[in-house]
Short mmCIF file of the N, C-alpha and C atoms (twelve columns), coordinates in Angstrom:
data_MODEL
# 
_entry.id   MODEL 
# 
loop_
_atom_site.group_PDB 
_atom_site.id 
_atom_site.type_symbol 
_atom_site.label_atom_id 
_atom_site.label_alt_id 
_atom_site.label_comp_id 
_atom_site.label_asym_id 
_atom_site.label_seq_id 
_atom_site.Cartn_x 
_atom_site.Cartn_y 
_atom_site.Cartn_z 
_atom_site.pdbx_PDB_model_num 
ATOM 1   N N  . ALA A 1  -7.932  -0.847  22.851  1 
ATOM 2   C CA . ALA A 1  -7.138  -2.081  21.748  1 
ATOM 3   C C  . ALA A 1  -7.404  -2.023  20.364  1 
ATOM 4   N N  . SER A 2  -8.841  -1.336  19.911  1 
ATOM 5   C CA . SER A 2  -9.326  -2.080  18.734  1 
ATOM 6   C C  . SER A 2  -8.657  -0.217  18.216  1 
ATOM 7   N N  . SER A 3  -8.728  0.856   18.608  1 
ATOM 8   C CA . SER A 3  -8.193  1.990   18.545  1 
ATOM 9   C C  . SER A 3  -6.832  1.543   17.607  1 
ATOM 10  N N  . TRP A 4  -6.532  0.930   18.333  1 
ATOM 11  C CA . TRP A 4  -5.078  0.487   18.343  1 
ATOM 12  C C  . TRP A 4  -4.683  0.139   16.982  1 
ATOM 13  N N  . TRP A 5  -5.040  -0.729  16.588  1 
ATOM 14  C CA . TRP A 5  -4.998  -2.368  15.742  1 
ATOM 15  C C  . TRP A 5  -5.319  -0.517  14.501  1 
ATOM 16  N N  . TYR A 6  -6.064  0.043   14.632  1 
ATOM 17  C CA . TYR A 6  -6.935  0.315   13.289  1 
ATOM 18  C C  . TYR A 6  -5.630  2.152   12.566  1 
ATOM 19  N N  . ILE A 7  -4.907  2.255   13.737  1 
ATOM 20  C CA . ILE A 7  -4.019  3.461   13.981  1 
ATOM 21  C C  . ILE A 7  -2.403  2.611   13.327  1 
ATOM 22  N N  . LYS A 8  -2.061  2.014   14.136  1 
ATOM 23  C CA . LYS A 8  -1.240  1.042   13.671  1 
ATOM 24  C C  . LYS A 8  -1.251  0.302   11.608  1 
ATOM 25  N N  . VAL A 9  -2.391  0.212   11.121  1 
ATOM 26  C CA . VAL A 9  -2.551  -0.523  10.028  1 
ATOM 27  C C  . VAL A 9  -2.567  0.905   8.585   1 
ATOM 28  N N  . LEU A 10 -3.056  1.682   8.930   1 
ATOM 29  C CA . LEU A 10 -3.690  3.958   9.072   1 
ATOM 30  C C  . LEU A 10 -1.854  4.293   8.750   1 
ATOM 31  N N  . THR A 11 -1.623  4.362   9.486   1 
ATOM 32  C CA . THR A 11 0.401   5.125   9.512   1 
ATOM 33  C C  . THR A 11 0.912   4.059   8.672   1 
ATOM 34  N N  . THR A 12 1.002   2.322   8.455   1 
ATOM 35  C CA . THR A 12 2.132   1.905   8.384   1 
ATOM 36  C C  . THR A 12 1.603   2.142   6.510   1 
ATOM 37  N N  . LEU A 13 0.325   2.283   6.118   1 
ATOM 38  C CA . LEU A 13 -0.556  2.518   5.069   1 
ATOM 39  C C  . LEU A 13 -0.334  3.548   4.181   1 
ATOM 40  N N  . LEU A 14 -0.723  4.665   5.272   1 
ATOM 41  C CA . LEU A 14 0.066   5.617   4.552   1 
ATOM 42  C C  . LEU A 14 1.769   6.140   3.704   1 
ATOM 43  N N  . ALA A 15 2.130   4.886   5.126   1 
ATOM 44  C CA . ALA A 15 4.236   5.771   5.364   1 
ATOM 45  C C  . ALA A 15 4.452   5.172   4.011   1 
ATOM 46  N N  . ALA A 16 4.325   3.674   3.209   1 
ATOM 47  C CA . ALA A 16 3.919   3.153   1.771   1 
ATOM 48  C C  . ALA A 16 3.790   3.920   1.030   1 
ATOM 49  N N  . TRP A 17 2.278   4.176   1.079   1 
ATOM 50  C CA . TRP A 17 1.724   5.631   0.589   1 
ATOM 51  C C  . TRP A 17 3.226   6.254   -0.323  1 
ATOM 52  N N  . ALA A 18 3.190   7.702   0.862   1 
ATOM 53  C CA . ALA A 18 4.040   8.672   1.210   1 
ATOM 54  C C  . ALA A 18 5.720   7.850   1.022   1 
ATOM 55  N N  . PHE A 19 6.049   6.905   0.802   1 
ATOM 56  C CA . PHE A 19 7.170   5.991   0.791   1 
ATOM 57  C C  . PHE A 19 7.213   6.220   -1.266  1 
ATOM 58  N N  . VAL A 20 6.311   5.405   -1.995  1 
ATOM 59  C CA . VAL A 20 5.839   5.362   -3.025  1 
ATOM 60  C C  . VAL A 20 6.041   6.219   -3.650  1 
ATOM 61  N N  . SER A 21 4.822   7.054   -2.878  1 
ATOM 62  C CA . SER A 21 4.596   9.051   -3.948  1 
ATOM 63  C C  . SER A 21 5.608   9.824   -4.120  1 
ATOM 64  N N  . PHE A 22 6.253   9.904   -2.683  1 
ATOM 65  C CA . PHE A 22 7.376   11.088  -1.941  1 
ATOM 66  C C  . PHE A 22 9.115   10.451  -2.622  1 
ATOM 67  N N  . VAL A 23 9.029   9.093   -2.486  1 
ATOM 68  C CA . VAL A 23 10.330  9.283   -2.241  1 
ATOM 69  C C  . VAL A 23 10.558  9.050   -3.891  1 
ATOM 70  N N  . CYS A 24 9.827   7.432   -3.660  1 
ATOM 71  C CA . CYS A 24 10.593  7.002   -5.077  1 
ATOM 72  C C  . CYS A 24 9.929   7.589   -6.596  1 
ATOM 73  N N  . GLY A 25 9.134   8.438   -6.115  1 
ATOM 74  C CA . GLY A 25 8.481   9.213   -7.132  1 
ATOM 75  C C  . GLY A 25 8.941   10.701  -7.889  1 
ATOM 76  N N  . ILE A 26 9.766   11.120  -6.679  1 
ATOM 77  C CA . ILE A 26 9.943   12.660  -6.569  1 
ATOM 78  C C  . ILE A 26 11.082  13.276  -6.312  1 
ATOM 79  N N  . ILE A 27 11.666  12.001  -5.000  1 
ATOM 80  C CA . ILE A 27 13.061  12.592  -4.862  1 
ATOM 81  C C  . ILE A 27 14.258  11.768  -5.472  1 
ATOM 82  N N  . LEU A 28 13.642  10.380  -5.017  1 
ATOM 83  C CA . LEU A 28 14.408  9.325   -6.156  1 
ATOM 84  C C  . LEU A 28 14.430  9.335   -7.954  1 
ATOM 85  N N  . GLY A 29 13.150  10.065  -8.441  1 
ATOM 86  C CA . GLY A 29 13.284  9.552   -10.171 1 
ATOM 87  C C  . GLY A 29 14.118  10.006  -10.275 1 
ATOM 88  N N  . ASP A 30 15.367  11.433  -10.479 1 
ATOM 89  C CA . ASP A 30 16.595  11.370  -10.935 1 
ATOM 90  C C  . ASP A 30 17.268  10.194  -11.182 1 
ATOM 91  N N  . TRP A 31 18.163  9.897   -9.748  1 
ATOM 92  C CA . TRP A 31 18.345  8.429   -9.292  1 
ATOM 93  C C  . TRP A 31 18.225  7.265   -10.257 1 
ATOM 94  N N  . LEU A 32 16.984  6.785   -9.886  1 
ATOM 95  C CA . LEU A 32 16.120  5.992   -10.297 1 
ATOM 96  C C  . LEU A 32 16.824  5.714   -11.714 1 
ATOM 97  N N  . ASP A 33 15.838  6.921   -12.653 1 
ATOM 98  C CA . ASP A 33 16.759  7.225   -14.019 1 
ATOM 99  C C  . ASP A 33 18.090  6.162   -14.850 1 
ATOM 100 N N  . GLN A 34 18.734  6.177   -13.866 1 
ATOM 101 C CA . GLN A 34 20.008  4.472   -14.083 1 
ATOM 102 C C  . GLN A 34 19.864  3.882   -14.458 1 
ATOM 103 N N  . PHE A 35 18.641  2.905   -14.190 1 
ATOM 104 C CA . PHE A 35 18.720  1.880   -14.026 1 
ATOM 105 C C  . PHE A 35 17.439  1.398   -15.323 1 
ATOM 106 N N  . ARG A 36 17.537  0.980   -16.279 1 
ATOM 107 C CA . ARG A 36 16.133  0.542   -16.959 1 
ATOM 108 C C  . ARG A 36 15.403  -1.049  -16.801 1 
ATOM 109 N N  . LEU A 37 14.001  -0.011  -17.146 1 
ATOM 110 C CA . LEU A 37 13.138  -1.574  -16.712 1 
ATOM 111 C C  . LEU A 37 11.813  -2.201  -18.228 1 
ATOM 112 N N  . GLY A 38 12.030  -2.900  -18.976 1 
ATOM 113 C CA . GLY A 38 11.479  -2.486  -20.638 1 
ATOM 114 C C  . GLY A 38 11.818  -1.435  -21.049 1 
ATOM 115 N N  . GLY A 39 13.172  -1.313  -20.775 1 
ATOM 116 C CA . GLY A 39 13.255  0.119   -22.390 1 
ATOM 117 C C  . GLY A 39 13.540  0.924   -21.647 1 
ATOM 118 N N  . PHE A 40 13.013  1.689   -20.468 1 
ATOM 119 C CA . PHE A 40 12.390  3.070   -20.028 1 
ATOM 120 C C  . PHE A 40 13.091  3.407   -18.993 1 
ATOM 121 N N  . PRO A 41 13.360  4.262   -18.576 1 
ATOM 122 C CA . PRO A 41 14.356  4.876   -17.160 1 
ATOM 123 C C  . PRO A 41 13.041  4.020   -16.160 1 
ATOM 124 N N  . LEU A 42 13.956  3.756   -14.813 1 
ATOM 125 C CA . LEU A 42 12.978  2.999   -14.034 1 
ATOM 126 C C  . LEU A 42 12.546  4.162   -13.198 1 
ATOM 127 N N  . GLY A 43 12.384  5.799   -13.025 1 
ATOM 128 C CA . GLY A 43 11.999  6.332   -11.964 1 
ATOM 129 C C  . GLY A 43 11.187  6.866   -12.801 1 
ATOM 130 N N  . PHE A 44 11.197  6.981   -14.397 1 
ATOM 131 C CA . PHE A 44 9.952   7.088   -15.096 1 
ATOM 132 C C  . PHE A 44 8.768   5.613   -14.889 1 
ATOM 133 N N  . TRP A 45 9.299   4.608   -15.598 1 
ATOM 134 C CA . TRP A 45 8.536   3.986   -15.319 1 
ATOM 135 C C  . TRP A 45 8.033   3.766   -13.799 1 
ATOM 136 N N  . PHE A 46 8.566   4.073   -12.758 1 
ATOM 137 C CA . PHE A 46 8.359   3.977   -11.341 1 
ATOM 138 C C  . PHE A 46 7.170   4.459   -11.038 1 
ATOM 139 N N  . THR A 47 7.647   5.424   -11.552 1 
ATOM 140 C CA . THR A 47 6.969   7.227   -11.754 1 
ATOM 141 C C  . THR A 47 5.016   6.303   -12.262 1 
ATOM 142 N N  . GLN A 48 5.415   6.100   -13.345 1 
ATOM 143 C CA . GLN A 48 4.319   6.059   -14.345 1 
ATOM 144 C C  . GLN A 48 2.914   5.185   -13.929 1 
ATOM 145 N N  . GLN A 49 3.919   3.514   -13.487 1 
ATOM 146 C CA . GLN A 49 3.102   2.279   -13.619 1 
ATOM 147 C C  . GLN A 49 2.746   1.371   -12.480 1 
ATOM 148 N N  . GLY A 50 4.380   1.820   -11.992 1 
ATOM 149 C CA . GLY A 50 5.181   1.121   -10.528 1 
ATOM 150 C C  . GLY A 50 4.261   2.060   -9.443  1 
ATOM 151 N N  . ALA A 51 4.218   2.768   -8.445  1 
ATOM 152 C CA . ALA A 51 3.482   4.076   -8.617  1 
ATOM 153 C C  . ALA A 51 1.235   3.063   -8.279  1 
ATOM 154 N N  . MET A 52 0.988   3.099   -9.261  1 
ATOM 155 C CA . MET A 52 -0.164  2.652   -9.438  1 
ATOM 156 C C  . MET A 52 -0.449  0.805   -9.058  1 
ATOM 157 N N  . LEU A 53 0.669   0.231   -9.495  1 
ATOM 158 C CA . LEU A 53 0.430   -0.837  -9.141  1 
ATOM 159 C C  . LEU A 53 0.298   -0.980  -7.287  1 
ATOM 160 N N  . CYS A 54 1.517   -0.695  -6.903  1 
ATOM 161 C CA . CYS A 54 2.208   -0.241  -5.444  1 
ATOM 162 C C  . CYS A 54 0.359   0.961   -4.916  1 
ATOM 163 N N  . PHE A 55 -0.147  1.378   -5.122  1 
ATOM 164 C CA . PHE A 55 -1.495  1.630   -4.642  1 
ATOM 165 C C  . PHE A 55 -2.528  0.395   -4.649  1 
ATOM 166 N N  . VAL A 56 -2.075  -0.512  -5.449  1 
ATOM 167 C CA . VAL A 56 -3.745  -1.113  -6.060  1 
ATOM 168 C C  . VAL A 56 -2.876  -2.277  -5.179  1 
ATOM 169 N N  . VAL A 57 -2.123  -3.044  -4.613  1 
ATOM 170 C CA . VAL A 57 -1.270  -3.185  -3.583  1 
ATOM 171 C C  . VAL A 57 -1.167  -2.846  -2.187  1 
ATOM 172 N N  . ILE A 58 -2.131  -1.994  -2.143  1 
ATOM 173 C CA . ILE A 58 -1.568  -1.553  -0.494  1 
ATOM 174 C C  . ILE A 58 -2.849  -0.991  -0.673  1 
ATOM 175 N N  . ILE A 59 -4.177  -1.186  -1.266  1 
ATOM 176 C CA . ILE A 59 -5.673  -1.606  -1.082  1 
ATOM 177 C C  . ILE A 59 -6.176  -2.769  -0.886  1 
ATOM 178 N N  . PHE A 60 -5.251  -3.095  -1.692  1 
ATOM 179 C CA . PHE A 60 -5.906  -5.138  -0.821  1 
ATOM 180 C C  . PHE A 60 -5.437  -5.364  -0.153  1 
ATOM 181 N N  . ILE A 61 -4.063  -5.173  0.736   1 
ATOM 182 C CA . ILE A 61 -3.422  -4.840  1.856   1 
ATOM 183 C C  . ILE A 61 -4.658  -3.774  3.251   1 
ATOM 184 N N  . TYR A 62 -4.874  -3.529  2.744   1 
ATOM 185 C CA . TYR A 62 -5.720  -2.728  3.818   1 
ATOM 186 C C  . TYR A 62 -7.701  -3.298  3.719   1 
ATOM 187 N N  . HIS A 63 -8.107  -4.116  2.880   1 
ATOM 188 C CA . HIS A 63 -8.726  -5.076  2.529   1 
ATOM 189 C C  . HIS A 63 -8.830  -5.778  4.538   1 
ATOM 190 N N  . PHE A 64 -7.490  -6.694  3.475   1 
ATOM 191 C CA . PHE A 64 -7.153  -7.988  3.875   1 
ATOM 192 C C  . PHE A 64 -6.641  -8.035  5.511   1 
ATOM 193 N N  . TRP A 65 -6.331  -6.745  5.902   1 
ATOM 194 C CA . TRP A 65 -5.697  -6.379  6.821   1 
ATOM 195 C C  . TRP A 65 -6.839  -6.154  7.886   1 
ATOM 196 N N  . MET A 66 -7.581  -5.128  7.925   1 
ATOM 197 C CA . MET A 66 -8.702  -5.170  7.895   1 
ATOM 198 C C  . MET A 66 -10.055 -5.852  8.508   1 
ATOM 199 N N  . GLN A 67 -9.724  -6.828  7.468   1 
ATOM 200 C CA . GLN A 67 -11.218 -7.731  7.449   1 
ATOM 201 C C  . GLN A 67 -10.791 -8.488  9.173   1 
ATOM 202 N N  . ARG A 68 -9.345  -8.613  8.855   1 
ATOM 203 C CA . ARG A 68 -9.257  -9.997  9.923   1 
ATOM 204 C C  . ARG A 68 -8.503  -8.951  11.338  1 
ATOM 205 N N  . ILE A 69 -8.798  -7.496  11.254  1 
ATOM 206 C CA . ILE A 69 -8.999  -6.774  12.720  1 
ATOM 207 C C  . ILE A 69 -10.250 -7.315  12.734  1 
ATOM 208 N N  . GLU A 70 -11.547 -6.573  11.968  1 
ATOM 209 C CA . GLU A 70 -13.431 -6.983  12.387  1 
ATOM 210 C C  . GLU A 70 -13.346 -8.288  12.707  1 
ATOM 211 N N  . ARG A 71 -12.569 -9.083  12.524  1 
ATOM 212 C CA . ARG A 71 -12.955 -10.472 12.583  1 
ATOM 213 C C  . ARG A 71 -12.688 -10.865 14.972  1 
ATOM 214 N N  . ALA A 72 -11.070 -10.502 14.421  1 
ATOM 215 C CA . ALA A 72 -10.161 -10.915 15.269  1 
ATOM 216 C C  . ALA A 72 -11.715 -9.730  17.144  1 
ATOM 217 N N  . HIS A 73 -12.316 -9.248  16.463  1 
ATOM 218 C CA . HIS A 73 -13.308 -8.421  18.106  1 
ATOM 219 C C  . HIS A 73 -14.449 -8.577  17.715  1 
ATOM 220 N N  . GLY A 74 -15.159 -9.346  16.565  1 
ATOM 221 C CA . GLY A 74 -16.767 -9.339  16.283  1 
ATOM 222 C C  . GLY A 74 -17.326 -9.435  15.757  1 
ATOM 223 N N  . VAL A 75 -16.806 -7.944  14.881  1 
ATOM 224 C CA . VAL A 75 -17.424 -7.092  14.206  1 
ATOM 225 C C  . VAL A 75 -18.157 -7.126  12.711  1 
ATOM 226 N N  . ASP A 76 -16.922 -8.260  12.276  1 
ATOM 227 C CA . ASP A 76 -17.387 -9.015  10.452  1 
ATOM 228 C C  . ASP A 76 -18.441 -8.947  10.290  1 
ATOM 229 N N  . ASP A 77 -18.502 -8.397  8.678   1 
ATOM 230 C CA . ASP A 77 -20.076 -8.550  8.078   1 
ATOM 231 C C  . ASP A 77 -20.145 -9.264  7.446   1 
ATOM 232 N N  . ASP A 78 -19.767 -10.949 8.243   1 
ATOM 233 C CA . ASP A 78 -19.299 -11.729 7.475   1 
ATOM 234 C C  . ASP A 78 -21.258 -13.029 7.613   1 
ATOM 235 N N  . ASP A 79 -21.720 -12.858 7.514   1 
ATOM 236 C CA . ASP A 79 -23.170 -13.645 7.574   1 
ATOM 237 C C  . ASP A 79 -23.615 -14.686 7.441   1 
ATOM 238 N N  . ASN A 80 -21.698 -15.685 8.220   1 
ATOM 239 C CA . ASN A 80 -21.776 -17.390 7.847   1 
ATOM 240 C C  . ASN A 80 -23.365 -17.715 9.278   1 
ATOM 241 N N  . SER A 81 -23.938 -17.505 10.559  1 
ATOM 242 C CA . SER A 81 -24.119 -17.480 11.150  1 
ATOM 243 C C  . SER A 81 -26.152 -17.817 10.368  1 
ATOM 244 N N  . ALA A 82 -26.422 -16.975 9.284   1 
ATOM 245 C CA . ALA A 82 -27.922 -17.225 8.403   1 
ATOM 246 C C  . ALA A 82 -27.952 -18.600 8.016   1 
ATOM 247 N N  . ALA A 83 -27.065 -18.803 7.491   1 
ATOM 248 C CA . ALA A 83 -26.994 -20.019 6.715   1 
ATOM 249 C C  . ALA A 83 -27.616 -21.531 7.881   1 
# 
């Protein structure tokens, strides 16, 4: 059962990464350029800044999600019992 959760986490986050990278950055880039954010075309901004922000968010989501799964299965690295 634990490998199922791990596969779900990886599949979800990789799908988000692929959407941000390929769909928003490449496929929808020209369409997004019709909108402006901070004076720049949205497609350009999203490819240069928005994607990096999304990737950082994906890293934090992965960390907290995996931490929760590890605690649920009793394999976390927290050393709370040593105190």
